Coordinates of C-alpha atoms in Angstrom, one line a residue:
M3 CA 101.3 63.1 102.2
E4 CA 100.6 66.4 104.0
K5 CA 104.2 67.6 103.1
I6 CA 103.7 66.7 99.4
E7 CA 100.4 68.5 99.4
R8 CA 102.0 71.5 101.0
K9 CA 104.8 71.6 98.4
S10 CA 102.2 71.4 95.6
E11 CA 100.2 74.2 97.1
F12 CA 103.4 76.3 97.4
R13 CA 104.3 75.7 93.8
A14 CA 100.8 76.4 92.6
D15 CA 100.6 79.7 94.5
L16 CA 104.0 80.8 93.3
I17 CA 103.4 80.0 89.7
G18 CA 99.8 81.4 89.8
I19 CA 101.0 84.8 91.1
A20 CA 104.6 85.1 90.0
L21 CA 104.3 83.9 86.4
P22 CA 101.7 86.5 85.2
V23 CA 103.6 89.2 87.0
T24 CA 106.9 88.1 85.5
L25 CA 105.5 87.8 82.0
Q26 CA 104.0 91.3 82.4
S27 CA 107.3 92.7 83.5
L28 CA 109.1 90.8 80.7
L29 CA 106.7 92.2 78.1
Q30 CA 107.1 95.8 79.5
Y31 CA 110.8 95.8 79.6
S32 CA 111.3 93.9 76.4
F33 CA 109.4 96.5 74.5
S34 CA 111.0 99.2 76.6
M35 CA 114.3 97.9 75.3
A36 CA 112.9 98.2 71.7
D37 CA 111.8 101.7 72.4
Q38 CA 115.2 102.6 73.8
I39 CA 116.9 101.3 70.7
M40 CA 114.6 103.4 68.5
I41 CA 115.4 106.5 70.5
G42 CA 119.1 105.4 70.4
Q43 CA 119.1 106.1 66.6
L44 CA 118.6 109.8 67.3
G45 CA 121.9 110.1 69.2
S46 CA 123.2 110.6 72.7
E47 CA 121.4 113.8 73.5
S48 CA 118.0 112.3 72.8
I49 CA 118.9 109.2 74.9
A50 CA 120.0 111.4 77.8
G51 CA 116.9 113.6 77.5
I52 CA 114.4 110.8 77.7
G53 CA 116.4 109.2 80.4
L54 CA 116.4 112.2 82.7
G55 CA 112.7 113.0 81.9
G56 CA 111.8 109.5 82.8
K57 CA 113.9 109.6 85.9
F58 CA 111.8 112.4 87.4
A59 CA 108.6 110.6 86.3
S60 CA 109.9 107.6 88.2
I61 CA 109.5 109.5 91.4
Y62 CA 105.7 109.5 90.8
T63 CA 105.8 105.8 89.8
V64 CA 107.7 104.9 92.9
V65 CA 105.3 106.9 95.2
L66 CA 102.3 105.3 93.4
G67 CA 104.0 102.0 94.0
A68 CA 104.1 102.8 97.7
V69 CA 100.4 103.2 97.8
A70 CA 100.0 100.0 95.8
A71 CA 102.2 98.2 98.3
A72 CA 100.0 99.4 101.2
A73 CA 97.0 98.3 99.2
G74 CA 98.5 94.9 98.6
I75 CA 99.4 94.3 102.2
M76 CA 95.9 95.1 103.3
A77 CA 94.2 93.2 100.5
A78 CA 96.3 90.1 100.9
Q79 CA 95.6 89.9 104.7
Y80 CA 91.9 90.7 104.3
V81 CA 91.5 88.1 101.6
G82 CA 93.3 85.6 103.8
A83 CA 90.9 86.4 106.7
K84 CA 87.9 86.4 104.3
D85 CA 87.1 90.0 105.4
E86 CA 85.1 91.3 102.4
K87 CA 84.3 94.7 104.1
G88 CA 88.0 95.2 104.7
V89 CA 88.9 94.4 101.1
G90 CA 86.4 96.9 99.7
R91 CA 87.3 99.7 102.2
S92 CA 91.0 99.4 101.5
F93 CA 90.4 99.5 97.7
Y94 CA 88.5 102.8 97.7
L95 CA 90.8 104.4 100.3
N96 CA 94.0 103.6 98.3
L97 CA 92.4 104.6 95.1
L98 CA 91.6 108.1 96.5
V99 CA 95.2 108.5 97.8
A100 CA 96.6 107.4 94.5
L101 CA 94.5 109.9 92.5
L102 CA 95.5 112.8 94.9
L103 CA 99.2 112.0 94.3
A104 CA 98.6 111.8 90.5
G105 CA 97.1 115.3 90.5
G106 CA 100.0 116.8 92.4
F107 CA 102.7 115.3 90.2
L108 CA 100.8 116.2 87.0
A109 CA 100.6 119.8 88.1
V110 CA 104.4 120.0 88.7
C111 CA 105.3 118.4 85.4
A112 CA 102.8 120.5 83.4
L113 CA 103.8 123.8 84.9
F114 CA 107.5 123.5 85.7
P115 CA 109.2 120.9 83.4
Q116 CA 112.1 123.2 82.5
G117 CA 112.8 124.1 86.1
V118 CA 112.7 120.4 87.2
M119 CA 115.1 119.3 84.4
S120 CA 117.5 122.1 85.2
L121 CA 118.3 120.3 88.4
Y122 CA 119.5 117.3 86.4
T123 CA 121.7 118.7 83.7
Q124 CA 123.4 121.9 82.5
N125 CA 123.2 120.9 78.9
E126 CA 120.6 123.1 77.3
A127 CA 119.8 120.7 74.4
V128 CA 119.3 117.7 76.8
R129 CA 117.2 119.8 79.2
V130 CA 114.8 120.9 76.4
Q131 CA 114.3 117.3 75.2
A132 CA 113.8 116.1 78.7
A133 CA 111.2 118.8 79.6
A134 CA 109.3 118.2 76.4
Y135 CA 109.1 114.5 77.1
L136 CA 108.1 115.0 80.8
R137 CA 105.3 117.5 80.1
I138 CA 103.5 115.1 77.7
Y139 CA 104.2 111.9 79.6
A140 CA 102.7 113.3 82.8
V141 CA 99.2 113.2 81.3
S142 CA 99.2 109.5 81.9
F143 CA 99.6 109.8 85.7
P144 CA 95.9 109.8 86.7
I145 CA 95.0 106.8 84.5
M146 CA 98.1 105.0 85.7
A147 CA 96.9 105.6 89.3
I148 CA 93.5 103.9 88.7
S149 CA 94.9 101.0 86.7
T150 CA 97.7 100.3 89.2
I151 CA 95.3 100.0 92.2
M152 CA 92.9 97.8 90.3
T153 CA 95.8 95.6 89.2
V154 CA 96.9 95.1 92.8
F155 CA 93.5 94.0 93.9
L156 CA 93.0 91.7 90.9
R157 CA 96.3 90.0 91.8
C158 CA 95.4 89.6 95.4
V159 CA 92.2 87.7 94.6
G160 CA 93.8 85.4 92.1
K161 CA 93.1 87.3 88.9
A162 CA 96.7 88.1 87.9
V163 CA 96.2 87.0 84.3
F164 CA 93.9 90.0 83.6
P165 CA 96.6 92.7 84.1
L166 CA 98.9 90.5 82.0
V167 CA 96.6 90.7 79.0
A168 CA 96.2 94.5 79.5
S169 CA 99.9 94.9 79.7
F170 CA 100.5 92.8 76.6
L171 CA 98.1 94.9 74.5
S172 CA 99.6 98.1 75.9
V173 CA 103.2 97.3 75.1
L174 CA 102.4 96.2 71.6
L175 CA 100.5 99.5 71.0
N176 CA 103.3 101.5 72.6
T177 CA 106.0 99.9 70.4
G178 CA 104.1 100.3 67.2
L179 CA 103.2 104.0 68.0
N180 CA 106.8 104.7 68.9
Y181 CA 108.0 103.6 65.5
V182 CA 105.3 105.7 63.8
L183 CA 105.6 108.8 65.9
I184 CA 109.4 108.9 66.6
F185 CA 110.4 108.5 63.0
G186 CA 107.3 109.9 61.2
R187 CA 105.9 106.9 59.4
G188 CA 102.5 106.4 57.8
G189 CA 102.0 110.1 57.1
F190 CA 102.7 111.2 60.7
P191 CA 105.4 113.9 61.4
A192 CA 108.7 112.8 63.0
M193 CA 108.2 113.8 66.6
G194 CA 111.4 112.3 68.1
V195 CA 111.3 112.3 71.9
Q196 CA 107.9 113.9 72.1
G197 CA 106.6 111.1 69.9
A198 CA 107.8 108.6 72.4
A199 CA 105.9 110.4 75.2
V200 CA 102.7 110.6 73.1
A201 CA 102.9 106.8 72.4
S202 CA 103.4 106.1 76.1
V203 CA 100.3 108.1 77.1
I204 CA 98.1 106.4 74.5
A205 CA 99.4 102.9 75.5
Q206 CA 98.7 103.7 79.2
A207 CA 95.2 104.7 78.3
A208 CA 94.6 101.5 76.4
A209 CA 95.9 99.4 79.4
F210 CA 93.5 101.4 81.7
G211 CA 90.5 100.7 79.5
V212 CA 91.2 96.9 79.3
T213 CA 91.8 96.8 83.1
V214 CA 88.6 98.6 83.9
V215 CA 86.6 96.2 81.7
Y216 CA 88.1 93.1 83.4
F217 CA 87.6 94.7 86.8
C218 CA 84.0 95.6 86.3
R219 CA 82.9 92.4 84.6
D220 CA 84.4 89.8 86.9
A221 CA 81.5 88.6 89.1
V222 CA 83.6 87.0 91.9
F223 CA 85.8 90.1 92.2
C224 CA 82.9 92.6 92.1
S225 CA 81.3 90.8 95.1
Y226 CA 83.8 92.7 97.2
F227 CA 82.6 96.1 95.9
E228 CA 78.8 96.2 95.8
R229 CA 76.9 99.4 95.4
G230 CA 77.3 101.8 98.2
R231 CA 80.6 100.6 99.5
V232 CA 82.3 103.9 98.6
D233 CA 80.5 105.4 101.6
A234 CA 82.9 103.4 103.8
L235 CA 85.6 106.0 102.9
L236 CA 83.7 108.6 104.9
R237 CA 83.1 106.3 107.8
L238 CA 86.6 105.2 108.7
T239 CA 87.1 104.7 112.4
R240 CA 90.0 106.3 114.2
E241 CA 91.6 102.9 114.7
T242 CA 91.3 102.2 110.9
R243 CA 92.8 105.5 110.0
I244 CA 95.7 105.0 112.4
Q245 CA 96.3 101.5 111.1
Y246 CA 96.3 102.6 107.5
L247 CA 98.7 105.5 108.1
G248 CA 100.9 103.2 110.1
I249 CA 101.2 101.0 107.0
L250 CA 101.3 103.7 104.3
A251 CA 103.4 106.4 105.8
P252 CA 106.6 104.4 106.3
I253 CA 106.3 102.9 102.7
L254 CA 105.5 106.4 101.3
V255 CA 108.5 108.0 103.0
C256 CA 110.7 105.0 102.2
E257 CA 109.8 104.9 98.5
F258 CA 109.9 108.6 98.1
M259 CA 113.3 108.9 99.7
W260 CA 114.6 105.9 97.8
S261 CA 113.4 107.4 94.5
L262 CA 114.9 110.8 95.5
G263 CA 118.1 108.9 96.1
E264 CA 117.9 107.4 92.6
N265 CA 117.3 110.8 91.2
M266 CA 120.4 112.0 93.1
Y267 CA 122.3 109.3 91.2
A268 CA 120.8 110.6 88.0
V269 CA 122.1 114.1 88.9
I270 CA 125.5 112.6 89.4
Y271 CA 125.4 110.9 86.0
G272 CA 124.0 114.0 84.3
R273 CA 126.6 116.3 85.7
M274 CA 129.4 113.9 84.7
G275 CA 128.5 114.7 81.1
T276 CA 126.3 113.6 78.2
A277 CA 128.2 110.4 77.4
P278 CA 128.0 108.9 80.9
C279 CA 124.4 109.9 81.2
A280 CA 123.6 108.3 77.9
A281 CA 125.4 105.2 78.9
M282 CA 123.4 104.9 82.1
T283 CA 120.2 105.4 80.2
M284 CA 121.1 102.7 77.8
T285 CA 121.5 100.2 80.6
G286 CA 118.0 101.0 82.0
P287 CA 115.9 98.6 80.0
V288 CA 118.3 95.7 80.6
Q289 CA 118.4 96.4 84.3
G290 CA 114.6 96.6 84.3
L291 CA 114.3 93.4 82.3
L292 CA 116.5 91.3 84.6
I293 CA 114.9 92.7 87.8
G294 CA 111.5 92.4 86.2
L295 CA 112.0 88.7 85.4
L296 CA 112.2 88.1 89.2
S297 CA 109.7 90.8 90.3
G298 CA 107.0 88.1 90.2
V299 CA 108.7 86.3 93.1
A300 CA 108.7 89.5 95.1
Q301 CA 105.0 90.1 94.3
A302 CA 104.2 86.5 95.1
A303 CA 106.1 86.8 98.4
G304 CA 104.0 89.7 99.6
I305 CA 100.7 88.1 98.7
M306 CA 101.5 84.5 99.8
I307 CA 103.2 85.4 103.1
G308 CA 100.5 88.0 103.7
R309 CA 97.8 85.4 103.3
H310 CA 99.5 83.1 105.8
L311 CA 99.9 85.9 108.3
G312 CA 96.2 86.8 107.9
K313 CA 95.4 83.2 108.8
G314 CA 97.8 83.2 111.7
E315 CA 100.1 80.6 110.0
Y316 CA 103.4 82.0 111.2
E317 CA 105.7 79.0 110.9
T318 CA 104.4 78.3 107.4
A319 CA 105.0 82.0 106.5
Y320 CA 108.6 81.8 107.8
R321 CA 109.3 78.6 106.0
D322 CA 107.9 79.7 102.7
S323 CA 109.8 83.0 102.9
K324 CA 113.1 81.1 102.9
K325 CA 112.0 79.1 99.9
L326 CA 111.1 82.3 98.0
M327 CA 114.5 83.8 98.8
G328 CA 116.2 80.7 97.5
C329 CA 114.2 80.9 94.2
G330 CA 115.3 84.5 93.8
L331 CA 119.0 83.8 94.4
A332 CA 119.1 81.0 91.9
G333 CA 117.3 82.9 89.2
S334 CA 119.3 86.1 89.6
A335 CA 122.7 84.2 89.5
I336 CA 121.7 82.6 86.1
L337 CA 120.5 85.9 84.7
S338 CA 123.7 87.7 85.7
L339 CA 125.9 85.2 83.8
L340 CA 123.7 85.6 80.7
L341 CA 124.0 89.4 81.0
I342 CA 127.8 89.2 81.0
W343 CA 127.7 86.9 78.0
L344 CA 125.2 88.9 75.9
G345 CA 125.8 92.5 77.1
G346 CA 128.2 93.3 74.3
T347 CA 125.7 92.3 71.6
Y348 CA 123.1 94.6 73.2
V349 CA 125.2 97.7 73.3
S350 CA 126.4 97.3 69.7
V351 CA 122.9 98.0 68.2
Y352 CA 123.0 101.7 69.4
N353 CA 124.0 104.4 67.1
V354 CA 126.3 106.1 69.6
E355 CA 130.1 106.6 69.9
P356 CA 132.3 103.6 70.7
Q357 CA 133.3 105.3 74.0
V358 CA 129.6 105.3 75.1
Q359 CA 129.2 101.7 74.0
G360 CA 132.2 100.7 76.1
M361 CA 130.9 102.5 79.2
T362 CA 127.5 100.9 78.8
Y363 CA 128.9 97.3 78.7
S364 CA 131.1 98.0 81.8
I365 CA 128.1 99.3 83.7
L366 CA 126.1 96.2 82.7
V367 CA 128.9 94.0 84.1
A368 CA 128.9 95.9 87.4
F369 CA 125.1 95.5 87.5
A370 CA 125.4 91.7 86.9
I371 CA 127.7 91.4 89.9
I372 CA 125.4 93.3 92.3
S373 CA 122.0 92.1 90.9
P374 CA 121.7 88.9 93.1
I375 CA 121.8 91.1 96.2
K376 CA 119.4 93.6 94.6
V377 CA 116.9 90.8 94.0
Q378 CA 117.2 89.5 97.6
N379 CA 116.4 93.0 98.8
M380 CA 113.4 93.2 96.5
I381 CA 112.0 89.9 97.8
L382 CA 112.9 90.6 101.5
G383 CA 112.1 94.3 101.7
G384 CA 109.5 94.6 98.9
G385 CA 107.6 91.4 99.8
I386 CA 108.3 89.4 102.9
I387 CA 109.0 92.0 105.6
R388 CA 106.3 94.3 104.4
S389 CA 103.6 91.5 104.4
G390 CA 103.1 91.8 108.1
G391 CA 102.4 95.6 107.9
M392 CA 105.7 96.5 109.7
T393 CA 106.6 98.8 107.0
R394 CA 108.7 101.1 109.2
Y395 CA 111.4 98.4 109.2
V396 CA 111.8 98.6 105.5
M397 CA 111.7 102.4 105.6
W398 CA 114.7 102.6 107.9
I399 CA 116.7 99.9 106.0
D400 CA 116.3 101.8 102.7
M401 CA 117.0 105.2 104.2
I402 CA 120.2 104.0 105.8
G403 CA 121.3 102.2 102.6
T404 CA 120.5 105.0 100.2
W405 CA 121.3 108.2 102.2
V406 CA 124.0 107.0 104.6
F407 CA 126.0 105.0 102.1
G408 CA 124.8 105.2 98.4
V409 CA 124.5 108.9 97.8
P410 CA 127.6 110.0 99.7
L411 CA 129.7 107.3 98.1
G412 CA 128.3 108.3 94.6
F413 CA 129.4 112.0 95.1
L414 CA 132.8 111.0 96.4
A415 CA 133.4 108.6 93.6
A416 CA 132.3 111.0 90.9
F417 CA 133.5 114.4 92.0
V418 CA 136.3 113.8 94.6
W419 CA 137.9 110.6 93.4
N420 CA 137.0 111.5 89.7
L421 CA 136.4 107.8 88.8
P422 CA 134.8 106.7 85.5
I423 CA 131.1 106.0 85.4
P424 CA 131.2 102.2 85.7
Q425 CA 133.2 102.4 88.9
V426 CA 131.0 105.2 90.2
Y427 CA 127.9 103.0 89.6
F428 CA 129.5 100.0 91.2
I429 CA 130.6 101.9 94.3
L430 CA 127.3 103.5 95.0
S431 CA 125.5 100.2 94.4
L432 CA 127.3 98.7 97.4
E433 CA 124.5 100.2 99.4
E434 CA 122.5 97.1 98.4
V435 CA 124.9 95.0 100.5
V436 CA 124.2 97.2 103.5
R437 CA 120.5 96.9 103.1
F438 CA 120.7 93.1 102.6
L439 CA 122.7 92.5 105.8
I440 CA 120.3 94.6 107.9
S441 CA 117.2 93.0 106.3
L442 CA 118.6 89.5 107.1
V443 CA 118.8 90.5 110.8
V444 CA 115.2 91.7 110.8
F445 CA 114.1 88.6 109.0
W446 CA 115.8 86.2 111.5
K447 CA 114.3 88.0 114.5
K448 CA 110.7 87.3 113.1
S449 CA 109.4 90.6 114.6
W450 CA 107.9 91.5 111.2
M451 CA 105.4 88.6 111.4
R452 CA 102.2 90.2 112.4
R453 CA 98.5 89.8 111.7
L454 CA 96.5 92.9 111.0

């Protein structure tokens, strides 16, 4: 009877956390695909421009995600331990750090967009489009920071449905505004790539507004954040500061260096020419969609395992970790087969040269082959191993995979061996295998299982 109850509890937790996150990701990437198709009607240069502009913006998104990951680790364990003071303190602390990062990235994108984009491409037309997109899109960084931290804490206290509703409204608005502003409908001028950026900023602002309303009106959640709790930011003990930096710093370094590595990949694609860069950009929404469909499992892993560790339930945490990895493997294998089957239909809707369409499908096949390993890394590194606060393990795993293997292999494949873009992508993606093997060793040793 106890075993049956345990299975039911596991399923309920997994569905309650993973399903809203998965649906949110599905919505975002589905509409992102629609947006990409709209931009795709403007030609390869516009696709490449928005892809490169978005790639630099992704550095901010990833760094913000590092702060959110630290917040999630702390919140999950404090909620498991029923430490309300810890929950409130960690919220305000992470919110402050997120806003400081947003201000720094916004300043760079507003003042030096052309200089930043010159690192990615030598094509003047693509660079101008990318810079115009980046300057406008960066306006959303501060509101993205606030809504992201609020979303993390809502999920950790079992309110994951609220961010889902906010995301649903946001992506609907973004898609509608993209159609209006990119092509100039309803009396608005045709703004092209800049229209896509404006639509994204407005949609982010809408999501922010909905999230704030939910956050402030939920009575159970607000019990963690009574009036005056902000003062805790100024009264952090030395031990608390060291613990927080011990969690955040490795994640921040890890995610920044990983994102920098991804941007090095973008430099490789951009300098291989406009067609390869456009092809990689066209695969972005599909890659995001497939990974997003299983991102809920990774989010659930971090929260569920963190709660168990917070209660000192180490064997349950280890057992549930293996179940979550199995769920991810099964789901990713099915999605890879579907991608190989339907990928040709997807690329055919773009108004680009047949050569670019062929490149895009070949890259999608390469991604389908490697994606089950990517998903395992996401669940292991992004959820399970981090849940105990031992974030330096993940930092070194990602650093080795990206900078010792991925980036060097990418440059060799592109500029020494002169291979076509699908083969370059597949070879540099082999760094996922390296990361997975190291992560498995760390997982089996159980040294990551720790209570804060």
